[in-house]
Amino acid sequence: MSSFRYEPTECNGHSWESANNNSRKITCFFGKRVFSGQVLEQYLNSSAYDSLMAFINAGKKIDRNSADQIATGMKTWAEEQGVTHYSHWFQPLNGVTAEKHDSFFTLKSDGTPIEIFDGSALIQQEPDASSFPNGGIRATFEARGYTAWDPSSPAFIVEYAQSKTLCIPTIFIAYNGESLDYKGPLLKSIDALNKAAVDVCNYIDSTITKVTATLGWEQEYFLIDEDKSNARPDLLMCGRTVIGHAPAKGQQMEDHYFASIPEKIFAFMQDFEQEAYKLGIPLRTRHNEVAPSQFECAPMFEEVNIAVDHNILLMDLMKKTAKRHKLMVLFHEKPFAGVNGSGKHNNWSLRTNTGINLMSPGKTPQTNLLFLIFFINTIKAVNDHANLLRAAIASAGNDYRLGGHEAPPAIISVFIGKHLSQVLNRIQEKVNYDFNEQDEAVLKLDLHKHIPELMVDNTDRNRTSPFAFTGNKFEFRAVGSSANCAGPMSTLNAIIADTLIAFKEEVDSLIENGTKTQIAVFQVLSNYIKSSRKILFDGDNYSKQWVEEADKRGLDNFIHTPEALEVLLKPETLRLFERLNIFNKRELTARYEIALNEYVKKLQIEARTLGYLSINHILPVAITYQNTLINNVQGLKELDFETSTYQAQLHLIQLTSEHIQSIRKLVEAMTDARKVANKLTDIREKAFAYCDTVKEKFDKIRYHVDKLELIVDDSLWPLPKYREMLF
Ligand code: ADP
Ligand code: MG
């Protein structure tokens, strides 16, 4: 795993800035724009350094004096690299990052210019940010929102348009401390999980004092030539195409996946990768994806907090870099109908301060037992809180992707594979009411003998599951490509923490009644296996049979975001988040409302775009072409041709007319439905109305537009077609 410490590397005395990065080893410039590792020792005195480390390693508060010293060190380091401004960098709930730049430069009271940056500027800022989504937490009259330094994520320097800015990762909170961003709840979930996991680890290993969640994301995206994307209002407005007929050739030849990368794309990739390395983002892989013009990149996994920052930072970097290369990068989950959508697999695991991966089986009987505890608790957590996980990945964009043949369905289930299924069966079979120490020893040995097979057999894979165990981690595949990973990761951490707390309560109560610790552990695990059966599924998640089977098992299948989010209103959801100190009632309600608001806004923009594209772009062209046909028929008639010779033209005129009429009617109906929905003041009702009455028209309108695309003269068609954009 990569951490935030970067070791010094030998680079033949070249200045890393001046030399051509492409020709040198990545280690020469990796992390050079990050205030961490070696640099800390160099720019901080020992008390400031110790104070920062004590925060990172043990959450110890940083006092004001140390903060001042850290600020001074940061400023010196940054200025040496040509930085003039700093910014509190944060992740508000509108899905992008926010920054407000301030200069180090200021004037003293006597007018002397000076450059300063002290502890107070580092610790807290009050951006004038009253228009970020807040779900009613901040009424505008009390529109105070604060950004507060997150010392666990290192500051970094972003270079853009020849200017360098020191970015300080922060959380964004209201005047009363309530969360207004993605990062605050994530940090709280990391805390809750750490406490719960350490307590449980200590049954087996008392040297474990810290457990951190790790995340390795895989980012999928599309790249489109800017001259094409600029001519598609839908791509510009919605990030996806709302119309467009599938090309004759889609992805059926499967010739794009892992094929060689086109030169123009490659140049773009190299460019953003170089920048990413400087920012300490440990990218490892790049390749073509399944759909034409679709690609993926993935870094090494990191602590979840850092991995989240790196993903969001990279997405921003990719957008800017693409512009320079005259490309448009699309992070939307379903930019093109008929070809694969984009996901962002979240590979997640737990690591102890002693270096054990708790999701990795098979080393010693002791780590094996730890593995079983955490593995089974994870399954139990997903079983009990599947709907919370579903809610955590719900968005207008992901609704188009989930269940669409190439992505997992909206039904949450867990894949564990043949071997581990057998292991679980074995535990359930052996552990019964008179299970004793002797049986336990036999079982442990027996399990230990079987579990290493896992590591050997890597073919036991399933690519269709939304939540799959992949040998030493779980892969949450249902996350959408545009998502901030902090959302799903906070929820995942929270449900695991909650389950571990309950697990400990149950084990403790058995111990109090005289049961030996490890026997008690096995007994509770065995019960968990029994009660989590319905969530386990190893078959084809894309199949129709699974949808039916899941329904029989009582698993929910929330196709649309408004229904998927309802779970956030349940009292047991509030209890869970309150107990873990992640959300209070207002915060949770605010999340719910913000998510629905975003959903409504996205659909509103899509509806408008689809409406005017259909009426202003498509219909005029269809009518023009139809007139050509009519003129042609009239001409043939005047020349006394028989009707039979222009039958085909008549038929096309007829068809075109029908499509034109249908489009008009449907767009009108959609606009009316939108007006009705817009009048609703309750956001929940509004979201359902948008889903059931507005969005419902999208595909119907599109059907007729796409039919016209096949009829109308290609040279008249006003938008770049799929084949032009994708190939
Ligand atoms: P695959 O077989 O899915 O292609 P890899 O083993 O190469 O997988 O890993 C895929 C992703 O999983 C990578 O981004 C990697 O960083 C991440 N990963 C590997 N181990 C862990 C871990 N312990 N915790 C979190 N992520 C991990
Ligand atoms: Mg993967």
XYZ file of C-alpha atoms and ligand atoms in Angstrom, residues 214-218 298-301 347-349 357 461 463 472-473 475, ligand 1:
45
model
C -8.142 1.227 2.444
C -9.537 2.155 -0.943
C -8.285 1.420 -4.440
C -10.615 2.931 -7.023
C -10.806 2.167 -10.727
C -6.428 3.014 -11.429
C -3.897 3.821 -8.732
C -2.467 1.690 -5.967
C -4.760 1.595 -3.007
C -11.833 -1.872 -3.816
C -12.082 -1.758 -0.068
C -10.279 -3.472 2.744
C -4.840 -6.955 5.838
C -14.210 -14.668 -9.972
C -17.573 -9.831 -12.766
C -7.939 -9.916 -0.311
C -10.522 -7.130 -0.529
C -14.886 -4.728 -4.665
P -8.271 -6.843 -10.481
O -8.096 -8.286 -10.484
O -9.629 -6.413 -9.961
O -7.958 -6.159 -11.774
P -6.056 -5.890 -8.644
O -5.686 -6.899 -7.620
O -4.980 -5.424 -9.537
O -7.272 -6.325 -9.399
O -6.631 -4.654 -7.867
C -7.593 -3.825 -8.384
C -7.652 -2.640 -7.487
O -7.760 -3.086 -6.150
C -6.420 -1.748 -7.547
O -6.853 -0.419 -7.712
C -5.777 -1.933 -6.195
O -5.183 -0.761 -5.740
C -6.942 -2.315 -5.322
N -6.532 -3.062 -4.126
C -5.678 -4.099 -4.022
N -5.517 -4.469 -2.732
C -6.309 -3.650 -1.988
C -6.567 -3.480 -0.591
N -6.008 -4.253 0.317
N -7.408 -2.490 -0.219
C -7.980 -1.688 -1.117
N -7.781 -1.799 -2.428
C -6.953 -2.746 -2.880
